[in-house]
PDB file of C-alpha atoms in Angstrom:
ATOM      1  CA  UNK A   6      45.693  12.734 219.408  1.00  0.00           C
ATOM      2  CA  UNK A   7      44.822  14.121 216.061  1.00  0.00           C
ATOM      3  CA  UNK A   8      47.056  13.838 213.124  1.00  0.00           C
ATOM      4  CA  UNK A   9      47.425  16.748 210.733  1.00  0.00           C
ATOM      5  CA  UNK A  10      45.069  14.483 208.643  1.00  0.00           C
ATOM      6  CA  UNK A  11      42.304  14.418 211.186  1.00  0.00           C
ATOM      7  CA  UNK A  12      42.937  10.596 211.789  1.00  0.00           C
ATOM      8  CA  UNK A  13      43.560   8.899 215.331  1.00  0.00           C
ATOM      9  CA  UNK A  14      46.993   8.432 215.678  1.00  0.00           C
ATOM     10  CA  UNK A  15      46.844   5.870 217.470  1.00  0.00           C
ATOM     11  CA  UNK A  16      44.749   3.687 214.673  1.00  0.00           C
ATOM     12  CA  UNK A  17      47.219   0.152 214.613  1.00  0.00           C
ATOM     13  CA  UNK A  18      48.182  -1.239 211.609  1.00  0.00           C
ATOM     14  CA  UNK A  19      45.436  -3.837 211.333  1.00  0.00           C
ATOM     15  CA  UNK A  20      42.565  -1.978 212.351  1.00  0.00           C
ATOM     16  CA  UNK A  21      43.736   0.180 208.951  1.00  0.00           C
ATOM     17  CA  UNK A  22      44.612  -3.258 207.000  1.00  0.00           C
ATOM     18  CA  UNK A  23      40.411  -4.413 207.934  1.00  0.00           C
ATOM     19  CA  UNK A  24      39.415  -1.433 206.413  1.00  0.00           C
ATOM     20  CA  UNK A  25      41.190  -1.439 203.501  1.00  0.00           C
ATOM     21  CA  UNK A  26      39.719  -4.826 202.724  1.00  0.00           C
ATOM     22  CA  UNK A  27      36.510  -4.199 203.642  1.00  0.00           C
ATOM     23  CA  UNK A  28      36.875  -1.150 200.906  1.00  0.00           C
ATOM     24  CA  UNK A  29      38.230  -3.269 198.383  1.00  0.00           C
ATOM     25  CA  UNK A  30      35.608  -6.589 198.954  1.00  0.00           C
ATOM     26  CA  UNK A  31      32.609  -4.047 198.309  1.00  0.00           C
ATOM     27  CA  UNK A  32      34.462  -2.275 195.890  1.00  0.00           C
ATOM     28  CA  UNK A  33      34.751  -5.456 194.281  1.00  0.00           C
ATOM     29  CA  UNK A  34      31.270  -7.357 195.012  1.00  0.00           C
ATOM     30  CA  UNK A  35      29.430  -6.015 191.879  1.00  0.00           C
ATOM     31  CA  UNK A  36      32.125  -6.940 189.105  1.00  0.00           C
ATOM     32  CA  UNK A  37      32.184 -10.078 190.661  1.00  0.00           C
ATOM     33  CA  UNK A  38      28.352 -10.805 190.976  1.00  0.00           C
ATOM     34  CA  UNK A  39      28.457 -10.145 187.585  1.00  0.00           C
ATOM     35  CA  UNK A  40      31.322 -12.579 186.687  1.00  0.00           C
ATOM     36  CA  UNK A  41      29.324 -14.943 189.245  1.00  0.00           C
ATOM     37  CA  UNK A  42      31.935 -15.881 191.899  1.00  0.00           C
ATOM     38  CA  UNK A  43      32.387 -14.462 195.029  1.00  0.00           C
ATOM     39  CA  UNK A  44      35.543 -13.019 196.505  1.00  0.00           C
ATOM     40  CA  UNK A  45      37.011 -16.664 198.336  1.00  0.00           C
ATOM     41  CA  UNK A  46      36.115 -18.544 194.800  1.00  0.00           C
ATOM     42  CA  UNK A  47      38.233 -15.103 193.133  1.00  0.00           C
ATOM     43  CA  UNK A  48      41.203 -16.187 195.171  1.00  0.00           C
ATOM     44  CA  UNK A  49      41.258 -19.866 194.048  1.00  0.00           C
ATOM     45  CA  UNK A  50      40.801 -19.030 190.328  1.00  0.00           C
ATOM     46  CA  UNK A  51      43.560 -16.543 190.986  1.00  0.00           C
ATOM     47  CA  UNK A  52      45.837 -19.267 192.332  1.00  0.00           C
ATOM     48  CA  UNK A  53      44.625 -21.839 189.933  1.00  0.00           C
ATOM     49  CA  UNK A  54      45.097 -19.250 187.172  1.00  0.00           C
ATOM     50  CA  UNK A  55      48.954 -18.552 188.081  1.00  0.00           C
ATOM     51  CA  UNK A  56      49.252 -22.212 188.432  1.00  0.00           C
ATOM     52  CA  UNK A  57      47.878 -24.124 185.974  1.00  0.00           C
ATOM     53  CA  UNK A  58      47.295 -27.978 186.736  1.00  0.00           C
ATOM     54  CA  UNK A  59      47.772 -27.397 190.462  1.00  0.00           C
ATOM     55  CA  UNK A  60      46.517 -29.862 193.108  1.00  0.00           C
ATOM     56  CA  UNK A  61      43.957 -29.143 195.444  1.00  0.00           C
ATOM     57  CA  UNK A  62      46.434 -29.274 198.238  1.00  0.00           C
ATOM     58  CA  UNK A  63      48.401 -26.863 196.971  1.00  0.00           C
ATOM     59  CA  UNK A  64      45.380 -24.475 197.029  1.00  0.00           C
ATOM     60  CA  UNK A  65      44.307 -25.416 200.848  1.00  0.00           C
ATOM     61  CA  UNK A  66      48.305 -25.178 201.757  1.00  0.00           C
ATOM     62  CA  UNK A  67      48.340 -21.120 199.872  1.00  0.00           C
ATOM     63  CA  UNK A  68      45.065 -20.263 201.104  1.00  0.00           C
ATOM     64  CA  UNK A  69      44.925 -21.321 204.342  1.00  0.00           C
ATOM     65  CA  UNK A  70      41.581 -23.491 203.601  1.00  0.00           C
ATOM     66  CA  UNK A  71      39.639 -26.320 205.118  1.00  0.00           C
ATOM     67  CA  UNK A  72      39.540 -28.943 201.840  1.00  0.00           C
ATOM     68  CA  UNK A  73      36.070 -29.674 202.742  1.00  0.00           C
ATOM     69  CA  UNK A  74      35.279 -25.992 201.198  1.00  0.00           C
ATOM     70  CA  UNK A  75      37.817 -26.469 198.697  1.00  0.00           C
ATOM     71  CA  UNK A  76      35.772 -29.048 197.356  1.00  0.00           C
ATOM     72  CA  UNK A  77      32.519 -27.439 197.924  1.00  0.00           C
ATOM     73  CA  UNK A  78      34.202 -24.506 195.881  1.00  0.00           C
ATOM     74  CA  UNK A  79      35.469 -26.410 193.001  1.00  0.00           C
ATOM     75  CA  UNK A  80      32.119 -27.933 192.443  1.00  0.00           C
ATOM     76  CA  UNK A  81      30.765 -24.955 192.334  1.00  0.00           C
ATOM     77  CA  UNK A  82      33.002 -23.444 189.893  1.00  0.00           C
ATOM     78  CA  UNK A  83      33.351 -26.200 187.691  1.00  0.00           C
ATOM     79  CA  UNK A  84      29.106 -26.072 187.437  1.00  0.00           C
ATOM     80  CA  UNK A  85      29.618 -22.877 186.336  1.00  0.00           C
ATOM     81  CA  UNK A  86      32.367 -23.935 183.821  1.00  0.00           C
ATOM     82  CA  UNK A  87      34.934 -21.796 185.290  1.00  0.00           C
ATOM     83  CA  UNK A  88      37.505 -25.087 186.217  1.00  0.00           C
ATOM     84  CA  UNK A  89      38.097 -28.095 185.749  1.00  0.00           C
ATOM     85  CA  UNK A  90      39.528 -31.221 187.523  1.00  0.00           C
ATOM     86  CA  UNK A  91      41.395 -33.886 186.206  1.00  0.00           C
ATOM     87  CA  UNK A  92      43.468 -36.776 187.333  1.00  0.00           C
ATOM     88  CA  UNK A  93      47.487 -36.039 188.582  1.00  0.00           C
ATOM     89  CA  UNK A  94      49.113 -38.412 186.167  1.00  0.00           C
ATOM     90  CA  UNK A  95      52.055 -37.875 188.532  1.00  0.00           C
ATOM     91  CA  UNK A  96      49.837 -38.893 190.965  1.00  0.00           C
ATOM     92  CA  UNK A  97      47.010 -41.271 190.077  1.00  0.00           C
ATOM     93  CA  UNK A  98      45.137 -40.735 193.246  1.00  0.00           C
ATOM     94  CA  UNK A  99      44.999 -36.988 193.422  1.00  0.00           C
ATOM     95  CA  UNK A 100      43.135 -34.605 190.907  1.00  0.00           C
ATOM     96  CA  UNK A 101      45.229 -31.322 189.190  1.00  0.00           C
ATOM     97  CA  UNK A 102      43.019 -27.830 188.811  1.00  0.00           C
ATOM     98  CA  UNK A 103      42.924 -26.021 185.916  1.00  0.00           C
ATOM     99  CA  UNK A 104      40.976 -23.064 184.889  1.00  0.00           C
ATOM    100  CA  UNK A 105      38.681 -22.950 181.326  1.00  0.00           C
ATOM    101  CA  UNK A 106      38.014 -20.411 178.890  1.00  0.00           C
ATOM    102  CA  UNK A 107      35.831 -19.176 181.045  1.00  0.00           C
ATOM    103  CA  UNK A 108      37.881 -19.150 184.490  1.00  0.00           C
ATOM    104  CA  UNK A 109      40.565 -17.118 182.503  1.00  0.00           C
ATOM    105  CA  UNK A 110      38.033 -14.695 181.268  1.00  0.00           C
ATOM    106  CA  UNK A 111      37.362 -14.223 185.098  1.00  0.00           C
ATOM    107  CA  UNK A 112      40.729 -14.302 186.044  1.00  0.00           C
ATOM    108  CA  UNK A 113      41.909 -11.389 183.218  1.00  0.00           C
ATOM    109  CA  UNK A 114      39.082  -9.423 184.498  1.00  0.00           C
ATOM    110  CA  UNK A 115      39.598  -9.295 188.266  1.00  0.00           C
ATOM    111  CA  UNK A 116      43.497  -8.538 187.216  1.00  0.00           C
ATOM    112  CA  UNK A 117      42.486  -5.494 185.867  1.00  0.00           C
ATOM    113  CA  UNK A 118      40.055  -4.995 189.042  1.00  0.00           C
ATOM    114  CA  UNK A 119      43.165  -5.363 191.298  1.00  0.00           C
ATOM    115  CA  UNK A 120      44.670  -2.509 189.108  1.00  0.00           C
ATOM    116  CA  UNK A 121      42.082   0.041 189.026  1.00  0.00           C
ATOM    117  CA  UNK A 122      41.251  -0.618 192.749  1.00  0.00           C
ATOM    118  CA  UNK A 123      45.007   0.145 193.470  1.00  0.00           C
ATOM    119  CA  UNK A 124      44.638   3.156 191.178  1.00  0.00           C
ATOM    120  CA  UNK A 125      41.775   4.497 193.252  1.00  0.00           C
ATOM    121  CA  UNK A 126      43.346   3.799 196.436  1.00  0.00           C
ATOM    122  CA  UNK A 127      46.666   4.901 196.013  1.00  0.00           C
ATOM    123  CA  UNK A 128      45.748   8.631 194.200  1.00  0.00           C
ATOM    124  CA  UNK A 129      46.748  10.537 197.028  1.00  0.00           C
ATOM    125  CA  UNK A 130      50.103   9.017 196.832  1.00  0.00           C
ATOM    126  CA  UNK A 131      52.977  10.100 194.248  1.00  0.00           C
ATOM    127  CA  UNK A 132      54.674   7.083 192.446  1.00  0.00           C
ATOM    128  CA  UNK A 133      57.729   6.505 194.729  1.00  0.00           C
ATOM    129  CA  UNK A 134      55.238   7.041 197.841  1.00  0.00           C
ATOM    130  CA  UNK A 135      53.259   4.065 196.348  1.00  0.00           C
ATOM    131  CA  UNK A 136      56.111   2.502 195.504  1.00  0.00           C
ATOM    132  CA  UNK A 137      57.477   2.663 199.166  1.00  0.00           C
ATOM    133  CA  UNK A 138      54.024   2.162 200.550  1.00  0.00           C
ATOM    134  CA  UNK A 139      53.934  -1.524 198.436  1.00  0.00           C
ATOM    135  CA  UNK A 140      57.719  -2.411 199.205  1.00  0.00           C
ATOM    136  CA  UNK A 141      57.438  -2.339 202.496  1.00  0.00           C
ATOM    137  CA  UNK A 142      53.923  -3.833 202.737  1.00  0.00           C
ATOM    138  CA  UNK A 143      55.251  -6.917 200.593  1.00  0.00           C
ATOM    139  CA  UNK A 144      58.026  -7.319 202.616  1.00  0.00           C
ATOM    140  CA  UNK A 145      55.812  -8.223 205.605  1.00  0.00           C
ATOM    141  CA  UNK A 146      53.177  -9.872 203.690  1.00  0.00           C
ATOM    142  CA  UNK A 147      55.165 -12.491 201.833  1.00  0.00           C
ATOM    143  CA  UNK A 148      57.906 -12.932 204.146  1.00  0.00           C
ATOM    144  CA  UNK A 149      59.340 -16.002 204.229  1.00  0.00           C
ATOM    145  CA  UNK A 150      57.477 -16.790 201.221  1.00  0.00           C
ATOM    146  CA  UNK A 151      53.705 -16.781 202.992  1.00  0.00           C
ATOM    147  CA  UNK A 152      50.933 -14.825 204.693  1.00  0.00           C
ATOM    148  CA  UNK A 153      52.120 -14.686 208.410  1.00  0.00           C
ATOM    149  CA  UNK A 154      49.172 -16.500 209.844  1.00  0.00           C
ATOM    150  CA  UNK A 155      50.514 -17.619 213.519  1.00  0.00           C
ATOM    151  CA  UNK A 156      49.057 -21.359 212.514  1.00  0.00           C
ATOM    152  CA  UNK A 157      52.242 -22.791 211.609  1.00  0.00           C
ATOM    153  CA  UNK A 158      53.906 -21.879 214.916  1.00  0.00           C
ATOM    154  CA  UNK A 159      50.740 -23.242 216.888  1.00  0.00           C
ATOM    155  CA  UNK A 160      50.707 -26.752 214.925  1.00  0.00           C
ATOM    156  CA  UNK A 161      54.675 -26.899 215.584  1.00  0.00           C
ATOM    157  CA  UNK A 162      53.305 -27.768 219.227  1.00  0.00           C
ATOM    158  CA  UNK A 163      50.887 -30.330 218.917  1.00  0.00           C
TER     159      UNK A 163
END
Protein backbone atom coordinates (compact mmCIF):
# COMPACT_ATOMS: atom_id res chain seq x y z
CA UNK A 1 0.00 0.00 0.00
CA UNK A 2 3.03 2.08 -0.61
CA UNK A 3 3.01 5.09 -2.75
CA UNK A 4 5.93 5.80 -5.06
CA UNK A 5 6.71 8.33 -2.22
CA UNK A 6 6.98 5.74 0.49
CA UNK A 7 3.75 7.17 2.19
CA UNK A 8 0.55 5.03 3.20
CA UNK A 9 -1.84 5.50 0.71
CA UNK A 10 -4.36 5.17 2.55
CA UNK A 11 -3.32 8.31 5.01
CA UNK A 12 -7.06 10.46 4.94
CA UNK A 13 -7.09 13.87 4.44
CA UNK A 14 -7.19 14.93 8.07
CA UNK A 15 -4.83 12.71 9.55
CA UNK A 16 -2.38 14.77 6.84
CA UNK A 17 -4.26 18.25 7.71
CA UNK A 18 -3.15 17.35 11.94
CA UNK A 19 0.15 17.07 10.85
CA UNK A 20 0.56 19.85 8.93
CA UNK A 21 -0.54 21.93 11.88
CA UNK A 22 1.23 20.34 14.30
CA UNK A 23 4.41 21.28 11.86
CA UNK A 24 3.43 24.69 11.52
CA UNK A 25 2.37 25.39 15.59
CA UNK A 26 6.07 24.25 16.53
CA UNK A 27 7.40 25.76 13.64
CA UNK A 28 5.86 28.73 14.90
CA UNK A 29 6.16 28.48 18.91
CA UNK A 30 9.60 30.24 19.16
CA UNK A 31 8.81 33.50 17.02
CA UNK A 32 5.90 33.69 18.96
CA UNK A 33 7.39 33.17 22.55
CA UNK A 34 9.41 35.79 21.54
CA UNK A 35 6.60 38.19 20.40
CA UNK A 36 4.88 36.81 23.76
CA UNK A 37 1.52 35.39 22.59
CA UNK A 38 0.72 32.08 21.94
CA UNK A 39 -0.77 30.60 18.81
CA UNK A 40 -4.94 31.02 19.93
CA UNK A 41 -4.01 34.83 21.13
CA UNK A 42 -2.06 34.93 17.22
CA UNK A 43 -5.42 34.17 15.73
CA UNK A 44 -7.40 36.92 17.54
CA UNK A 45 -4.79 39.65 16.84
CA UNK A 46 -4.96 38.31 13.32
CA UNK A 47 -8.72 38.82 13.19
CA UNK A 48 -8.63 41.94 15.21
CA UNK A 49 -5.81 43.14 12.94
CA UNK A 50 -7.93 42.62 9.55
CA UNK A 51 -10.74 44.14 11.39
CA UNK A 52 -10.09 46.97 13.17
CA UNK A 53 -12.74 48.08 15.91
CA UNK A 54 -14.40 44.67 15.81
CA UNK A 55 -16.65 43.39 18.63
CA UNK A 56 -15.86 40.63 20.71
CA UNK A 57 -18.67 38.67 19.21
CA UNK A 58 -17.53 38.90 16.06
CA UNK A 59 -14.26 37.23 17.22
CA UNK A 60 -16.13 34.23 19.24
CA UNK A 61 -18.63 33.95 15.99
CA UNK A 62 -15.00 33.62 13.41
CA UNK A 63 -13.19 31.63 15.80
CA UNK A 64 -15.39 29.33 17.04
CA UNK A 65 -14.64 30.50 20.85
CA UNK A 66 -16.20 30.26 24.25
CA UNK A 67 -16.35 34.33 25.25
CA UNK A 68 -15.35 33.37 28.63
CA UNK A 69 -11.67 32.80 26.98
CA UNK A 70 -12.20 35.58 24.77
CA UNK A 71 -12.16 37.66 27.65
CA UNK A 72 -9.54 35.88 29.50
CA UNK A 73 -7.50 36.49 26.17
CA UNK A 74 -8.11 40.09 25.72
CA UNK A 75 -7.01 40.78 29.20
CA UNK A 76 -4.19 39.22 28.64
CA UNK A 77 -3.23 40.94 25.58
CA UNK A 78 -4.24 44.23 26.46
CA UNK A 79 -1.66 43.72 29.81
CA UNK A 80 0.74 43.20 27.44
CA UNK A 81 -0.29 46.31 25.38
CA UNK A 82 -0.98 44.41 22.33
CA UNK A 83 -5.08 45.61 22.21
CA UNK A 84 -7.23 47.56 23.32
CA UNK A 85 -10.99 47.76 24.17
CA UNK A 86 -13.20 50.48 23.91
CA UNK A 87 -16.86 51.23 24.01
CA UNK A 88 -19.19 50.43 20.52
CA UNK A 89 -20.54 53.91 20.12
CA UNK A 90 -22.96 52.07 17.80
CA UNK A 91 -23.58 50.12 20.58
CA UNK A 92 -23.19 51.59 24.06
CA UNK A 93 -23.31 48.31 25.81
CA UNK A 94 -20.78 46.33 23.87
CA UNK A 95 -16.92 47.05 23.66
CA UNK A 96 -15.04 47.27 19.85
CA UNK A 97 -11.26 45.56 19.66
CA UNK A 98 -8.59 47.16 18.26
CA UNK A 99 -5.01 46.31 18.04
CA UNK A 100 -1.94 48.97 19.27
CA UNK A 101 1.33 49.73 18.01
CA UNK A 102 2.34 46.94 19.46
CA UNK A 103 -0.44 44.28 18.33
CA UNK A 104 0.40 45.43 14.69
CA UNK A 105 4.04 44.92 15.21
CA UNK A 106 2.89 41.29 16.12
CA UNK A 107 0.51 41.04 13.58
CA UNK A 108 3.19 42.25 10.54
CA UNK A 109 5.47 39.75 11.96
CA UNK A 110 3.46 36.53 12.09
CA UNK A 111 2.31 37.67 8.31
CA UNK A 112 5.58 37.20 7.23
CA UNK A 113 5.75 33.85 9.46
CA UNK A 114 2.68 32.57 7.49
CA UNK A 115 4.83 33.31 4.32
CA UNK A 116 8.04 31.74 5.01
CA UNK A 117 6.26 28.73 6.66
CA UNK A 118 4.34 28.32 3.29
CA UNK A 119 7.69 28.78 1.55
CA UNK A 120 9.19 25.90 3.48
CA UNK A 121 6.31 23.74 3.11
CA UNK A 122 5.41 24.09 -0.28
CA UNK A 123 9.32 23.70 -1.90
CA UNK A 124 8.70 20.50 -3.31
CA UNK A 125 5.90 21.93 -5.23
CA UNK A 126 6.27 24.08 -8.60
CA UNK A 127 4.15 27.35 -8.61
CA UNK A 128 0.96 26.14 -10.41
CA UNK A 129 1.21 22.82 -8.16
CA UNK A 130 1.02 25.23 -5.14
CA UNK A 131 -1.22 27.16 -6.74
CA UNK A 132 -3.64 24.14 -7.35
CA UNK A 133 -2.72 22.65 -4.03
CA UNK A 134 -4.15 26.24 -2.26
CA UNK A 135 -7.23 26.60 -4.73
CA UNK A 136 -8.60 23.69 -4.00
CA UNK A 137 -7.78 23.66 -0.26
CA UNK A 138 -9.57 27.20 0.01
CA UNK A 139 -12.36 26.09 -1.70
CA UNK A 140 -13.18 23.60 1.10
CA UNK A 141 -11.91 25.64 3.85
CA UNK A 142 -13.90 28.82 3.37
CA UNK A 143 -16.83 27.47 1.76
CA UNK A 144 -19.75 29.10 2.30
CA UNK A 145 -17.80 31.78 3.77
CA UNK A 146 -16.55 29.67 7.13
CA UNK A 147 -14.50 26.82 8.59
CA UNK A 148 -16.85 23.74 8.15
CA UNK A 149 -17.13 22.92 11.80
CA UNK A 150 -20.41 20.51 11.92
CA UNK A 151 -21.64 22.96 15.02
CA UNK A 152 -23.95 24.93 13.07
CA UNK A 153 -25.85 21.90 11.75
CA UNK A 154 -25.96 20.36 15.41
CA UNK A 155 -27.37 23.75 17.06
CA UNK A 156 -30.00 23.87 14.01
CA UNK A 157 -31.58 20.94 16.21
CA UNK A 158 -31.82 22.07 19.55
Amino acid sequence: LNGGDGLREDISFAACVSVLRKQFSAYCSGRLAEAGVSLGQLYILLYAGNRDGCPPKDICSALRLDAGYLNRELAKLSDRGMVTQEKNQADRRGRIVRLTAKGREVFQMSRGLFREWDEMVLSPLDAEERRHLTDLIKKIAFRDGGLPSGREESKKGE
